[in-house]
Amino acid sequence: MLKAKNDKARWNYATWQMKVNLIYDMRKGISDYVDDYSDEQRGEAVLTVLKSARNKDEFRKIIKGLKTPQIGMDSINITDLMTKEQILKYEAIKF
């Protein structure tokens, strides 16, 4: 996701549900069998996904989808995946 950070065209095909699933899978220890990403890198990837929201409705759907996930999935507090600096960036991009 970090490689796609500045490539807006890549995000045109991702639905809000796909973005929820990406963030869900990026939680610590879930992103890879060998977790070689730092907390800061993980937070940047989450911010990248959130910034890709097309409009305020999609942004809200992503956040709601994380708070009230599908059956069998845990609720996620998005700020738990970010550093303090990244939380400030998140607050700035909220629609």
CSV table of C-alpha atoms in Angstrom, one decimal, residues 19-68:
chain,number,residue,atom,x,y,z
A,19,LYS,CA,-10.5,-0.7,2.1
A,20,VAL,CA,-12.1,-1.9,5.4
A,21,ASN,CA,-10.6,-5.4,4.8
A,22,LEU,CA,-7.2,-3.9,4.0
A,23,ILE,CA,-7.1,-2.0,7.2
A,24,TYR,CA,-8.4,-4.9,9.1
A,25,ASP,CA,-5.7,-7.1,7.8
A,26,MET,CA,-3.0,-4.5,8.6
A,27,ARG,CA,-3.5,-4.9,12.3
A,28,LYS,CA,-0.3,-5.9,14.2
A,29,GLY,CA,0.6,-9.5,13.5
A,30,ILE,CA,-2.0,-10.0,10.9
A,31,SER,CA,-0.4,-8.3,7.9
A,32,ASP,CA,2.1,-11.0,7.1
A,33,TYR,CA,3.4,-14.3,8.4
A,34,VAL,CA,6.6,-12.5,9.2
A,35,ASP,CA,5.6,-9.1,10.5
A,36,ASP,CA,8.5,-6.9,9.2
A,37,TYR,CA,6.6,-3.6,9.3
A,38,SER,CA,7.1,-1.0,12.0
A,39,ASP,CA,4.2,0.6,13.8
A,40,GLU,CA,4.9,3.8,11.9
A,41,GLN,CA,4.9,2.1,8.5
A,42,ARG,CA,1.6,0.3,9.4
A,43,GLY,CA,0.1,3.7,10.4
A,44,GLU,CA,1.2,5.3,7.2
A,45,ALA,CA,-0.4,2.5,5.2
A,46,VAL,CA,-3.7,3.0,7.1
A,47,LEU,CA,-3.6,6.7,6.4
A,48,THR,CA,-3.0,6.0,2.7
A,49,VAL,CA,-6.1,3.9,2.6
A,50,LEU,CA,-8.2,6.5,4.4
A,51,LYS,CA,-6.9,9.3,2.2
A,52,SER,CA,-8.0,7.3,-0.8
A,53,ALA,CA,-11.7,7.8,0.2
A,54,ARG,CA,-13.5,9.4,-2.8
A,55,ASN,CA,-15.8,11.5,-0.6
A,56,LYS,CA,-17.1,11.9,3.0
A,57,ASP,CA,-19.7,9.1,2.6
A,58,GLU,CA,-17.1,6.6,1.6
A,59,PHE,CA,-14.8,7.8,4.4
A,60,ARG,CA,-17.7,7.3,6.9
A,61,LYS,CA,-18.5,3.9,5.6
A,62,ILE,CA,-14.9,2.8,6.1
A,63,ILE,CA,-14.8,4.1,9.7
A,64,LYS,CA,-18.2,2.5,10.4
A,65,GLY,CA,-17.1,-0.7,8.8
A,66,LEU,CA,-14.2,-0.9,11.2
A,67,LYS,CA,-16.3,-0.1,14.2
A,68,THR,CA,-19.1,-2.5,13.3
